[in-house]
Amino acid sequence: MTQSIIDHTRSEVQESEPGLCPDCETDTIVHDPDRGERVCGECGLVLTEDPIDYGPEWRAFNAQEHDELSRVGAPLTQSMHDRGLTTTIDWRNKDANGRSMSADKHGQLHRLRVWQERIRTKNAGERNLKYALSEIDRMVSALGVPKPVKETASVIYRRALEQDLIRGRSIEGVATSALYTACRKEGIPRSLEEVTSVSRVDQREIGRTYRYIADELDINLEPTNPRQFVPRFCSELDVSKEVETRAVEIIDQTTDLGLHSGKSPTGFAAAAIYAAGLLCDETIPQRAVADTAQTTVVTVRNRYREQLDAIDQSPVT
């Protein structure tokens, strides 16, 4: 009896119009991914059911349990020269049950680790790629940028390597240029001066290599908006929210007038913060603003005067 009712319901579902409930003839069909069902939101009729659970059969209530119960490795990543597909021999000299191994096994495991490290980089190209990606990882950690930037920088470096753009240039220079390009592409406000401070090459080489790579790889980047630097600079200077809001308004007004064209975005943002402090009657030393933005006091002084003249404002006296 039950089977006949189910067959009758299935036949009604197949004969009805797609997207309509066969009972109340409304289009309020909803899909429940947790239960694997399609249900009518009006009358509650279950149209189809496919209870397939694609998750693991175990449950974890915290990150530690999840890592212990998981039987798969880390996902593929472009930030490692072998994309994370290699195996690793643990240095703790313990077996699968956590018991310490004998002294004879310690020497054998040490030799295995040595050979494992050797076969990971089979030729000079892989060794250079490994070194370049490790440099990107080091600079990403020093700059405090998120992980997607590291992945993007690694992809850019791999593309440059495939098109033979590395020849005649230092590995550190190309790696730093790839990181700076990734920051620009992902909208992460990091100036060329900040990237240079954590690099092993000078700013002139980074800028020259960056322009060459962006042109050869056809990477179209929008000009850096100075307002991207305002929240971070204001946080480091510990100024009020009113000053931050006023600085953004000054930048928006002056960029609409084209005043920022040809000027350093960090210096422009620093000057706007200083000008906003004057308008909001909040004292911010020019030296502190300049040091935060890694620019000079003269730049801050010249830019803030230009901004105030452009918006026809005068500081509070």
PDB file of C-alpha atoms in Angstrom:
ATOM      1  CA  MET A   1       0.000   0.000   0.000  1.00  0.00           C
ATOM      2  CA  THR A   2       2.744   2.419   0.959  1.00  0.00           C
ATOM      3  CA  GLN A   3       4.769   1.603  -2.154  1.00  0.00           C
ATOM      4  CA  SER A   4       1.758   2.291  -4.364  1.00  0.00           C
ATOM      5  CA  ILE A   5       1.260   5.711  -2.743  1.00  0.00           C
ATOM      6  CA  ILE A   6       4.918   6.566  -3.345  1.00  0.00           C
ATOM      7  CA  ASP A   7       4.701   5.457  -6.981  1.00  0.00           C
ATOM      8  CA  HIS A   8       1.525   7.494  -7.436  1.00  0.00           C
ATOM      9  CA  THR A   9       3.181  10.583  -5.958  1.00  0.00           C
ATOM     10  CA  ARG A  10       6.243  10.166  -8.191  1.00  0.00           C
ATOM     11  CA  SER A  11       4.042   9.851 -11.280  1.00  0.00           C
ATOM     12  CA  GLU A  12       2.196  13.044 -10.326  1.00  0.00           C
ATOM     13  CA  VAL A  13       5.512  14.868  -9.910  1.00  0.00           C
ATOM     14  CA  GLN A  14       6.718  13.713 -13.311  1.00  0.00           C
ATOM     15  CA  GLU A  15       3.445  14.654 -15.046  1.00  0.00           C
ATOM     16  CA  SER A  16       3.225  18.126 -13.481  1.00  0.00           C
ATOM     17  CA  GLU A  17       4.954  21.146 -14.945  1.00  0.00           C
ATOM     18  CA  PRO A  18       8.598  21.542 -13.899  1.00  0.00           C
ATOM     19  CA  GLY A  19       8.889  23.969 -11.020  1.00  0.00           C
ATOM     20  CA  LEU A  20       5.247  23.598  -9.955  1.00  0.00           C
ATOM     21  CA  CYS A  21       3.845  21.650  -7.029  1.00  0.00           C
ATOM     22  CA  PRO A  22       1.537  18.863  -8.256  1.00  0.00           C
ATOM     23  CA  ASP A  23      -0.719  19.299  -5.219  1.00  0.00           C
ATOM     24  CA  CYS A  24      -1.332  23.047  -4.898  1.00  0.00           C
ATOM     25  CA  GLU A  25       0.141  24.031  -8.318  1.00  0.00           C
ATOM     26  CA  THR A  26       2.310  26.810  -6.921  1.00  0.00           C
ATOM     27  CA  ASP A  27       5.916  27.603  -7.783  1.00  0.00           C
ATOM     28  CA  THR A  28       7.105  27.795  -4.175  1.00  0.00           C
ATOM     29  CA  ILE A  29       9.488  24.848  -4.521  1.00  0.00           C
ATOM     30  CA  VAL A  30      12.477  25.093  -2.193  1.00  0.00           C
ATOM     31  CA  HIS A  31      15.567  22.906  -2.015  1.00  0.00           C
ATOM     32  CA  ASP A  32      16.914  21.740   1.339  1.00  0.00           C
ATOM     33  CA  PRO A  33      20.606  20.877   0.805  1.00  0.00           C
ATOM     34  CA  ASP A  34      20.987  19.440   4.310  1.00  0.00           C
ATOM     35  CA  ARG A  35      18.234  16.847   3.861  1.00  0.00           C
ATOM     36  CA  GLY A  36      18.578  16.497   0.099  1.00  0.00           C
ATOM     37  CA  GLU A  37      14.891  17.240  -0.510  1.00  0.00           C
ATOM     38  CA  ARG A  38      12.767  19.457  -2.727  1.00  0.00           C
ATOM     39  CA  VAL A  39       9.746  20.618  -0.754  1.00  0.00           C
ATOM     40  CA  CYS A  40       6.775  22.794  -1.611  1.00  0.00           C
ATOM     41  CA  GLY A  41       6.872  25.849   0.597  1.00  0.00           C
ATOM     42  CA  GLU A  42       3.097  26.284   0.399  1.00  0.00           C
ATOM     43  CA  CYS A  43       1.657  22.860   1.272  1.00  0.00           C
ATOM     44  CA  GLY A  44       4.770  21.016   2.499  1.00  0.00           C
ATOM     45  CA  LEU A  45       4.675  18.216  -0.084  1.00  0.00           C
ATOM     46  CA  VAL A  46       8.043  16.463  -0.481  1.00  0.00           C
ATOM     47  CA  LEU A  47       8.624  16.243  -4.236  1.00  0.00           C
ATOM     48  CA  THR A  48      11.986  14.517  -4.354  1.00  0.00           C
ATOM     49  CA  GLU A  49      14.380  13.233  -1.752  1.00  0.00           C
ATOM     50  CA  ASP A  50      17.996  12.338  -2.224  1.00  0.00           C
ATOM     51  CA  PRO A  51      19.573  12.040   1.223  1.00  0.00           C
ATOM     52  CA  ILE A  52      23.235  11.872   0.225  1.00  0.00           C
ATOM     53  CA  ASP A  53      25.674  13.210   2.787  1.00  0.00           C
ATOM     54  CA  TYR A  54      28.868  14.326   1.094  1.00  0.00           C
ATOM     55  CA  GLY A  55      30.622  15.124   4.374  1.00  0.00           C
ATOM     56  CA  PRO A  56      32.792  12.857   6.527  1.00  0.00           C
ATOM     57  CA  GLU A  57      31.289  10.113   8.649  1.00  0.00           C
ATOM     58  CA  TRP A  58      32.931  11.514  11.802  1.00  0.00           C
ATOM     59  CA  ARG A  59      32.083  14.595  13.827  1.00  0.00           C
ATOM     60  CA  ALA A  60      34.478  17.170  15.246  1.00  0.00           C
ATOM     61  CA  PHE A  61      33.652  19.851  17.791  1.00  0.00           C
ATOM     62  CA  ASN A  62      36.861  21.903  17.610  1.00  0.00           C
ATOM     63  CA  ALA A  63      39.800  22.527  15.300  1.00  0.00           C
ATOM     64  CA  GLN A  64      42.081  20.070  17.098  1.00  0.00           C
ATOM     65  CA  GLU A  65      39.615  17.186  16.728  1.00  0.00           C
ATOM     66  CA  HIS A  66      39.108  18.096  13.077  1.00  0.00           C
ATOM     67  CA  ASP A  67      42.851  17.917  12.379  1.00  0.00           C
ATOM     68  CA  GLU A  68      43.218  14.632  14.256  1.00  0.00           C
ATOM     69  CA  LEU A  69      40.291  12.909  12.546  1.00  0.00           C
ATOM     70  CA  SER A  70      40.891  14.206   9.045  1.00  0.00           C
ATOM     71  CA  ARG A  71      42.423  11.643   6.702  1.00  0.00           C
ATOM     72  CA  VAL A  72      43.342  14.039   3.908  1.00  0.00           C
ATOM     73  CA  GLY A  73      46.241  16.419   3.543  1.00  0.00           C
ATOM     74  CA  ALA A  74      46.414  20.123   2.936  1.00  0.00           C
ATOM     75  CA  PRO A  75      44.884  21.523  -0.276  1.00  0.00           C
ATOM     76  CA  LEU A  76      46.988  22.290  -3.315  1.00  0.00           C
ATOM     77  CA  THR A  77      48.801  25.602  -3.132  1.00  0.00           C
ATOM     78  CA  GLN A  78      50.781  27.624  -5.656  1.00  0.00           C
ATOM     79  CA  SER A  79      53.012  29.030  -2.912  1.00  0.00           C
ATOM     80  CA  MET A  80      55.067  25.795  -2.745  1.00  0.00           C
ATOM     81  CA  HIS A  81      57.293  24.716  -5.605  1.00  0.00           C
ATOM     82  CA  ASP A  82      55.758  21.210  -5.632  1.00  0.00           C
ATOM     83  CA  ARG A  83      52.233  22.587  -4.953  1.00  0.00           C
ATOM     84  CA  GLY A  84      52.141  20.749  -1.640  1.00  0.00           C
ATOM     85  CA  LEU A  85      52.065  17.259  -3.162  1.00  0.00           C
ATOM     86  CA  THR A  86      55.222  16.032  -1.478  1.00  0.00           C
ATOM     87  CA  THR A  87      55.471  13.899   1.644  1.00  0.00           C
ATOM     88  CA  THR A  88      57.183  14.913   4.875  1.00  0.00           C
ATOM     89  CA  ILE A  89      59.100  12.670   7.273  1.00  0.00           C
ATOM     90  CA  ASP A  90      58.453  13.824  10.815  1.00  0.00           C
ATOM     91  CA  TRP A  91      61.478  14.882  12.851  1.00  0.00           C
ATOM     92  CA  ARG A  92      60.140  13.489  16.141  1.00  0.00           C
ATOM     93  CA  ASN A  93      61.273   9.894  15.378  1.00  0.00           C
ATOM     94  CA  LYS A  94      57.999   8.294  16.454  1.00  0.00           C
ATOM     95  CA  ASP A  95      55.870   5.641  14.817  1.00  0.00           C
ATOM     96  CA  ALA A  96      52.185   5.828  13.917  1.00  0.00           C
ATOM     97  CA  ASN A  97      51.195   4.966  17.487  1.00  0.00           C
ATOM     98  CA  GLY A  98      53.342   7.722  18.985  1.00  0.00           C
ATOM     99  CA  ARG A  99      56.004   5.382  20.405  1.00  0.00           C
ATOM    100  CA  SER A 100      59.670   6.368  20.198  1.00  0.00           C
ATOM    101  CA  MET A 101      61.799   4.386  17.777  1.00  0.00           C
ATOM    102  CA  SER A 102      65.074   2.667  18.500  1.00  0.00           C
ATOM    103  CA  ALA A 103      68.478   4.312  18.049  1.00  0.00           C
ATOM    104  CA  ASP A 104      69.114   2.295  14.882  1.00  0.00           C
ATOM    105  CA  LYS A 105      65.937   3.663  13.333  1.00  0.00           C
ATOM    106  CA  HIS A 106      66.977   7.233  14.151  1.00  0.00           C
ATOM    107  CA  GLY A 107      69.948   7.047  11.792  1.00  0.00           C
ATOM    108  CA  GLN A 108      67.843   5.469   9.075  1.00  0.00           C
ATOM    109  CA  LEU A 109      65.190   8.162   9.350  1.00  0.00           C
ATOM    110  CA  HIS A 110      67.848  10.868   9.222  1.00  0.00           C
ATOM    111  CA  ARG A 111      69.178   9.468   5.934  1.00  0.00           C
ATOM    112  CA  LEU A 112      65.633   9.278   4.572  1.00  0.00           C
ATOM    113  CA  ARG A 113      65.051  12.937   5.439  1.00  0.00           C
ATOM    114  CA  VAL A 114      68.247  13.946   3.657  1.00  0.00           C
ATOM    115  CA  TRP A 115      67.260  12.093   0.479  1.00  0.00           C
ATOM    116  CA  GLN A 116      63.705  13.365   0.736  1.00  0.00           C
ATOM    117  CA  GLU A 117      64.990  16.935   0.741  1.00  0.00           C
ATOM    118  CA  ARG A 118      67.280  16.213  -2.217  1.00  0.00           C
ATOM    119  CA  ILE A 119      64.663  14.659  -4.466  1.00  0.00           C
ATOM    120  CA  ARG A 120      62.169  17.477  -3.804  1.00  0.00           C
ATOM    121  CA  THR A 121      64.287  19.756  -5.994  1.00  0.00           C
ATOM    122  CA  LYS A 122      65.567  17.714  -8.917  1.00  0.00           C
ATOM    123  CA  ASN A 123      67.192  20.512 -10.926  1.00  0.00           C
ATOM    124  CA  ALA A 124      68.346  24.096 -10.724  1.00  0.00           C
ATOM    125  CA  GLY A 125      65.003  25.435 -11.988  1.00  0.00           C
ATOM    126  CA  GLU A 126      63.105  23.854  -9.122  1.00  0.00           C
ATOM    127  CA  ARG A 127      65.696  25.064  -6.621  1.00  0.00           C
ATOM    128  CA  ASN A 128      65.366  28.618  -7.901  1.00  0.00           C
ATOM    129  CA  LEU A 129      61.560  28.384  -7.808  1.00  0.00           C
ATOM    130  CA  LYS A 130      61.702  27.056  -4.264  1.00  0.00           C
ATOM    131  CA  TYR A 131      63.951  29.931  -3.216  1.00  0.00           C
ATOM    132  CA  ALA A 132      61.737  32.533  -4.910  1.00  0.00           C
ATOM    133  CA  LEU A 133      58.560  31.222  -3.279  1.00  0.00           C
ATOM    134  CA  SER A 134      60.273  31.137   0.099  1.00  0.00           C
ATOM    135  CA  GLU A 135      61.240  34.789  -0.409  1.00  0.00           C
ATOM    136  CA  ILE A 136      57.613  35.641  -1.186  1.00  0.00           C
ATOM    137  CA  ASP A 137      56.504  33.792   1.938  1.00  0.00           C
ATOM    138  CA  ARG A 138      59.048  35.691   4.045  1.00  0.00           C
ATOM    139  CA  MET A 139      57.980  39.096   2.724  1.00  0.00           C
ATOM    140  CA  VAL A 140      54.275  38.263   3.082  1.00  0.00           C
ATOM    141  CA  SER A 141      54.865  37.402   6.727  1.00  0.00           C
ATOM    142  CA  ALA A 142      56.843  40.618   7.291  1.00  0.00           C
ATOM    143  CA  LEU A 143      54.201  42.790   5.631  1.00  0.00           C
ATOM    144  CA  GLY A 144      51.277  41.068   7.323  1.00  0.00           C
ATOM    145  CA  VAL A 145      49.213  40.672   4.155  1.00  0.00           C
ATOM    146  CA  PRO A 146      46.569  37.919   3.832  1.00  0.00           C
ATOM    147  CA  LYS A 147      47.132  34.509   2.291  1.00  0.00           C
ATOM    148  CA  PRO A 148      45.366  35.206  -1.053  1.00  0.00           C
ATOM    149  CA  VAL A 149      48.057  37.781  -1.809  1.00  0.00           C
ATOM    150  CA  LYS A 150      50.736  35.110  -1.398  1.00  0.00           C
ATOM    151  CA  GLU A 151      48.871  32.771  -3.748  1.00  0.00           C
ATOM    152  CA  THR A 152      48.456  35.521  -6.345  1.00  0.00           C
ATOM    153  CA  ALA A 153      52.122  36.506  -6.097  1.00  0.00           C
ATOM    154  CA  SER A 154      53.161  32.871  -6.546  1.00  0.00           C
ATOM    155  CA  VAL A 155      50.991  32.538  -9.656  1.00  0.00           C
ATOM    156  CA  ILE A 156      52.471  35.736 -11.118  1.00  0.00           C
ATOM    157  CA  TYR A 157      56.014  34.500 -10.489  1.00  0.00           C
ATOM    158  CA  ARG A 158      55.214  31.122 -12.083  1.00  0.00           C
ATOM    159  CA  ARG A 159      53.816  32.889 -15.162  1.00  0.00           C
ATOM    160  CA  ALA A 160      56.939  35.039 -15.399  1.00  0.00           C
ATOM    161  CA  LEU A 161      59.079  31.907 -15.121  1.00  0.00           C
ATOM    162  CA  GLU A 162      57.110  30.099 -17.846  1.00  0.00           C
ATOM    163  CA  GLN A 163      57.517  33.047 -20.241  1.00  0.00           C
ATOM    164  CA  ASP A 164      61.248  33.296 -19.464  1.00  0.00           C
ATOM    165  CA  LEU A 165      60.991  36.782 -17.956  1.00  0.00           C
ATOM    166  CA  ILE A 166      63.445  35.900 -15.179  1.00  0.00           C
ATOM    167  CA  ARG A 167      66.478  35.755 -17.455  1.00  0.00           C
ATOM    168  CA  GLY A 168      68.879  38.612 -16.760  1.00  0.00           C
ATOM    169  CA  ARG A 169      67.103  39.623 -13.544  1.00  0.00           C
ATOM    170  CA  SER A 170      67.609  38.665  -9.934  1.00  0.00           C
ATOM    171  CA  ILE A 171      65.272  36.157  -8.328  1.00  0.00           C
ATOM    172  CA  GLU A 172      64.710  38.485  -5.368  1.00  0.00           C
ATOM    173  CA  GLY A 173      63.784  41.367  -7.673  1.00  0.00           C
ATOM    174  CA  VAL A 174      61.238  39.374  -9.654  1.00  0.00           C
ATOM    175  CA  ALA A 175      59.768  37.823  -6.476  1.00  0.00           C
ATOM    176  CA  THR A 176      59.393  41.242  -4.846  1.00  0.00           C
ATOM    177  CA  SER A 177      57.854  42.691  -8.002  1.00  0.00           C
ATOM    178  CA  ALA A 178      55.391  39.795  -8.142  1.00  0.00           C
ATOM    179  CA  LEU A 179      54.401  40.458  -4.523  1.00  0.00           C
ATOM    180  CA  TYR A 180      53.921  44.180  -5.149  1.00  0.00           C
ATOM    181  CA  THR A 181      51.830  43.394  -8.240  1.00  0.00           C
ATOM    182  CA  ALA A 182      49.724  40.954  -6.202  1.00  0.00           C
ATOM    183  CA  CYS A 183      49.103  43.613  -3.526  1.00  0.00           C
ATOM    184  CA  ARG A 184      47.944  46.036  -6.199  1.00  0.00           C
ATOM    185  CA  LYS A 185      45.801  43.398  -7.883  1.00  0.00           C
ATOM    186  CA  GLU A 186      44.125  42.274  -4.636  1.00  0.00           C
ATOM    187  CA  GLY A 187      43.530  45.836  -3.440  1.00  0.00           C
ATOM    188  CA  ILE A 188      45.829  45.540  -0.418  1.00  0.00           C
ATOM    189  CA  PRO A 189      47.304  48.973   0.408  1.00  0.00           C
ATOM    190  CA  ARG A 190      51.055  48.423   0.518  1.00  0.00           C
ATOM    191  CA  SER A 191      53.308  51.081  -0.927  1.00  0.00           C
ATOM    192  CA  LEU A 192      56.447  50.461  -2.942  1.00  0.00           C
ATOM    193  CA  GLU A 193      58.484  51.833  -0.038  1.00  0.00           C
ATOM    194  CA  GLU A 194      56.943  49.325   2.380  1.00  0.00           C
ATOM    195  CA  VAL A 195      57.620  46.409   0.043  1.00  0.00           C
ATOM    196  CA  THR A 196      61.181  47.631  -0.465  1.00  0.00           C
ATOM    197  CA  SER A 197      61.768  47.747   3.289  1.00  0.00           C
ATOM    198  CA  VAL A 198      61.313  43.956   3.547  1.00  0.00           C
ATOM    199  CA  SER A 199      63.059  43.112   0.268  1.00  0.00           C
ATOM    200  CA  ARG A 200      66.717  42.384  -0.463  1.00  0.00           C
ATOM    201  CA  VAL A 201      66.851  44.615  -3.556  1.00  0.00           C
ATOM    202  CA  ASP A 202      66.582  48.380  -3.975  1.00  0.00           C
ATOM    203  CA  GLN A 203      63.460  50.302  -4.903  1.00  0.00           C
ATOM    204  CA  ARG A 204      64.645  51.237  -8.383  1.00  0.00           C
ATOM    205  CA  GLU A 205      65.069  47.606  -9.429  1.00  0.00           C
ATOM    206  CA  ILE A 206      61.683  46.650  -7.968  1.00  0.00           C
ATOM    207  CA  GLY A 207      59.908  49.439  -9.822  1.00  0.00           C
ATOM    208  CA  ARG A 208      61.649  48.672 -13.098  1.00  0.00           C
ATOM    209  CA  THR A 209      60.961  44.919 -12.853  1.00  0.00           C
ATOM    210  CA  TYR A 210      57.368  45.499 -11.738  1.00  0.00           C
ATOM    211  CA  ARG A 211      56.575  47.612 -14.802  1.00  0.00           C
ATOM    212  CA  TYR A 212      58.254  45.081 -17.096  1.00  0.00           C
ATOM    213  CA  ILE A 213      56.367  42.087 -15.667  1.00  0.00           C
ATOM    214  CA  ALA A 214      53.010  43.869 -15.634  1.00  0.00           C
ATOM    215  CA  ASP A 215      53.494  44.855 -19.277  1.00  0.00           C
ATOM    216  CA  GLU A 216      54.700  41.438 -20.487  1.00  0.00           C
ATOM    217  CA  LEU A 217      52.003  39.494 -18.611  1.00  0.00           C
ATOM    218  CA  ASP A 218      49.314  41.980 -19.661  1.00  0.00           C
ATOM    219  CA  ILE A 219      48.264  42.713 -16.074  1.00  0.00           C
ATOM    220  CA  ASN A 220      46.022  45.771 -16.056  1.00  0.00           C
ATOM    221  CA  LEU A 221      46.124  47.526 -12.703  1.00  0.00           C
ATOM    222  CA  GLU A 222      44.075  50.489 -11.612  1.00  0.00           C
ATOM    223  CA  PRO A 223      45.943  53.458 -10.100  1.00  0.00           C
ATOM    224  CA  THR A 224      46.240  53.200  -6.334  1.00  0.00           C
ATOM    225  CA  ASN A 225      43.570  55.202  -4.524  1.00  0.00           C
ATOM    226  CA  PRO A 226      45.089  57.166  -1.615  1.00  0.00           C
ATOM    227  CA  ARG A 227      42.015  56.531   0.527  1.00  0.00           C
ATOM    228  CA  GLN A 228      43.019  52.844   0.793  1.00  0.00           C
ATOM    229  CA  PHE A 229      45.868  53.865   3.108  1.00  0.00           C
ATOM    230  CA  VAL A 230      43.773  56.068   5.405  1.00  0.00           C
ATOM    231  CA  PRO A 231      42.321  53.395   7.770  1.00  0.00           C
ATOM    232  CA  ARG A 232      45.706  51.765   8.408  1.00  0.00           C
ATOM    233  CA  PHE A 233      47.538  55.055   8.884  1.00  0.00           C
ATOM    234  CA  CYS A 234      44.826  56.364  11.214  1.00  0.00           C
ATOM    235  CA  SER A 235      44.960  53.172  13.241  1.00  0.00           C
ATOM    236  CA  GLU A 236      48.735  53.431  13.659  1.00  0.00           C
ATOM    237  CA  LEU A 237      48.471  57.126  14.584  1.00  0.00           C
ATOM    238  CA  ASP A 238      45.593  56.412  16.998  1.00  0.00           C
ATOM    239  CA  VAL A 239      43.453  59.315  15.809  1.00  0.00           C
ATOM    240  CA  SER A 240      39.705  59.695  16.223  1.00  0.00           C
ATOM    241  CA  LYS A 241      37.097  58.377  13.836  1.00  0.00           C
ATOM    242  CA  GLU A 242      36.131  61.947  13.013  1.00  0.00           C
ATOM    243  CA  VAL A 243      39.610  62.642  11.643  1.00  0.00           C
ATOM    244  CA  GLU A 244      39.555  59.453   9.569  1.00  0.00           C
ATOM    245  CA  THR A 245      36.174  60.326   8.070  1.00  0.00           C
ATOM    246  CA  ARG A 246      37.284  63.877   7.326  1.00  0.00           C
ATOM    247  CA  ALA A 247      40.495  62.638   5.701  1.00  0.00           C
ATOM    248  CA  VAL A 248      38.525  60.385   3.360  1.00  0.00           C
ATOM    249  CA  GLU A 249      36.281  63.317   2.450  1.00  0.00           C
ATOM    250  CA  ILE A 250      39.322  65.473   1.677  1.00  0.00           C
ATOM    251  CA  ILE A 251      40.782  62.759  -0.554  1.00  0.00           C
ATOM    252  CA  ASP A 252      37.479  62.261  -2.387  1.00  0.00           C
ATOM    253  CA  GLN A 253      37.099  65.985  -3.016  1.00  0.00           C
ATOM    254  CA  THR A 254      40.686  66.524  -4.157  1.00  0.00           C
ATOM    255  CA  THR A 255      40.838  63.415  -6.359  1.00  0.00           C
ATOM    256  CA  ASP A 256      37.691  64.584  -8.146  1.00  0.00           C
ATOM    257  CA  LEU A 257      39.646  67.751  -8.942  1.00  0.00           C
ATOM    258  CA  GLY A 258      42.585  65.694 -10.225  1.00  0.00           C
ATOM    259  CA  LEU A 259      44.948  66.973  -7.556  1.00  0.00           C
ATOM    260  CA  HIS A 260      46.351  63.489  -6.825  1.00  0.00           C
ATOM    261  CA  SER A 261      47.586  62.919 -10.366  1.00  0.00           C
ATOM    262  CA  GLY A 262      51.334  62.279 -10.452  1.00  0.00           C
ATOM    263  CA  LYS A 263      51.699  62.283  -6.669  1.00  0.00           C
ATOM    264  CA  SER A 264      52.588  59.508  -4.260  1.00  0.00           C
ATOM    265  CA  PRO A 265      49.385  57.945  -2.843  1.00  0.00           C
ATOM    266  CA  THR A 266      50.951  57.399   0.580  1.00  0.00           C
ATOM    267  CA  GLY A 267      52.130  61.001   0.828  1.00  0.00           C
ATOM    268  CA  PHE A 268      48.746  62.220  -0.393  1.00  0.00           C
ATOM    269  CA  ALA A 269      46.942  60.109   2.223  1.00  0.00           C
ATOM    270  CA  ALA A 270      49.297  61.279   4.978  1.00  0.00           C
ATOM    271  CA  ALA A 271      48.716  64.917   4.055  1.00  0.00           C
ATOM    272  CA  ALA A 272      44.953  64.403   4.102  1.00  0.00           C
ATOM    273  CA  ILE A 273      45.153  62.925   7.601  1.00  0.00           C
ATOM    274  CA  TYR A 274      47.217  65.864   8.818  1.00  0.00           C
ATOM    275  CA  ALA A 275      44.835  68.347   7.177  1.00  0.00           C
ATOM    276  CA  ALA A 276      41.850  66.553   8.720  1.00  0.00           C
ATOM    277  CA  GLY A 277      43.488  66.802  12.134  1.00  0.00           C
ATOM    278  CA  LEU A 278      43.830  70.572  11.692  1.00  0.00           C
ATOM    279  CA  LEU A 279      40.206  70.945  10.591  1.00  0.00           C
ATOM    280  CA  CYS A 280      38.977  68.792  13.493  1.00  0.00           C
ATOM    281  CA  ASP A 281      41.172  70.656  16.004  1.00  0.00           C
ATOM    282  CA  GLU A 282      43.177  67.502  16.791  1.00  0.00           C
ATOM    283  CA  THR A 283      46.940  67.814  17.038  1.00  0.00           C
ATOM    284  CA  ILE A 284      48.875  65.309  14.926  1.00  0.00           C
ATOM    285  CA  PRO A 285      52.633  65.892  14.575  1.00  0.00           C
ATOM    286  CA  GLN A 286      53.843  66.130  11.000  1.00  0.00           C
ATOM    287  CA  ARG A 287      56.822  63.945  11.828  1.00  0.00           C
ATOM    288  CA  ALA A 288      54.568  61.151  13.154  1.00  0.00           C
ATOM    289  CA  VAL A 289      52.396  61.267  10.032  1.00  0.00           C
ATOM    290  CA  ALA A 290      55.428  61.262   7.757  1.00  0.00           C
ATOM    291  CA  ASP A 291      57.079  58.349   9.564  1.00  0.00           C
ATOM    292  CA  THR A 292      53.863  56.309   9.452  1.00  0.00           C
ATOM    293  CA  ALA A 293      53.500  56.835   5.708  1.00  0.00           C
ATOM    294  CA  GLN A 294      57.257  56.423   5.123  1.00  0.00           C
ATOM    295  CA  THR A 295      57.490  59.810   3.449  1.00  0.00           C
ATOM    296  CA  THR A 296      59.113  63.152   4.279  1.00  0.00           C
ATOM    297  CA  VAL A 297      57.809  66.034   6.353  1.00  0.00           C
ATOM    298  CA  VAL A 298      58.258  68.351   3.368  1.00  0.00           C
ATOM    299  CA  THR A 299      55.927  66.171   1.299  1.00  0.00           C
ATOM    300  CA  VAL A 300      53.256  66.208   3.999  1.00  0.00           C
ATOM    301  CA  ARG A 301      53.566  69.979   4.401  1.00  0.00           C
ATOM    302  CA  ASN A 302      53.313  70.726   0.683  1.00  0.00           C
ATOM    303  CA  ARG A 303      50.471  68.290   0.007  1.00  0.00           C
ATOM    304  CA  TYR A 304      48.225  69.334   2.887  1.00  0.00           C
ATOM    305  CA  ARG A 305      48.461  72.989   1.861  1.00  0.00           C
ATOM    306  CA  GLU A 306      47.518  72.098  -1.698  1.00  0.00           C
ATOM    307  CA  GLN A 307      44.555  70.061  -0.453  1.00  0.00           C
ATOM    308  CA  LEU A 308      43.236  72.809   1.829  1.00  0.00           C
ATOM    309  CA  ASP A 309      43.585  75.389  -0.939  1.00  0.00           C
ATOM    310  CA  ALA A 310      41.777  73.101  -3.391  1.00  0.00           C
ATOM    311  CA  ILE A 311      38.765  72.551  -1.115  1.00  0.00           C
ATOM    312  CA  ASP A 312      38.870  76.181   0.063  1.00  0.00           C
ATOM    313  CA  GLN A 313      39.245  75.333   3.732  1.00  0.00           C
ATOM    314  CA  SER A 314      41.384  76.796   6.478  1.00  0.00           C
ATOM    315  CA  PRO A 315      42.468  75.079   9.689  1.00  0.00           C
ATOM    316  CA  VAL A 316      40.884  75.920  13.028  1.00  0.00           C
ATOM    317  CA  THR A 317      42.881  78.564  14.875  1.00  0.00           C
TER     318      THR A 317
END
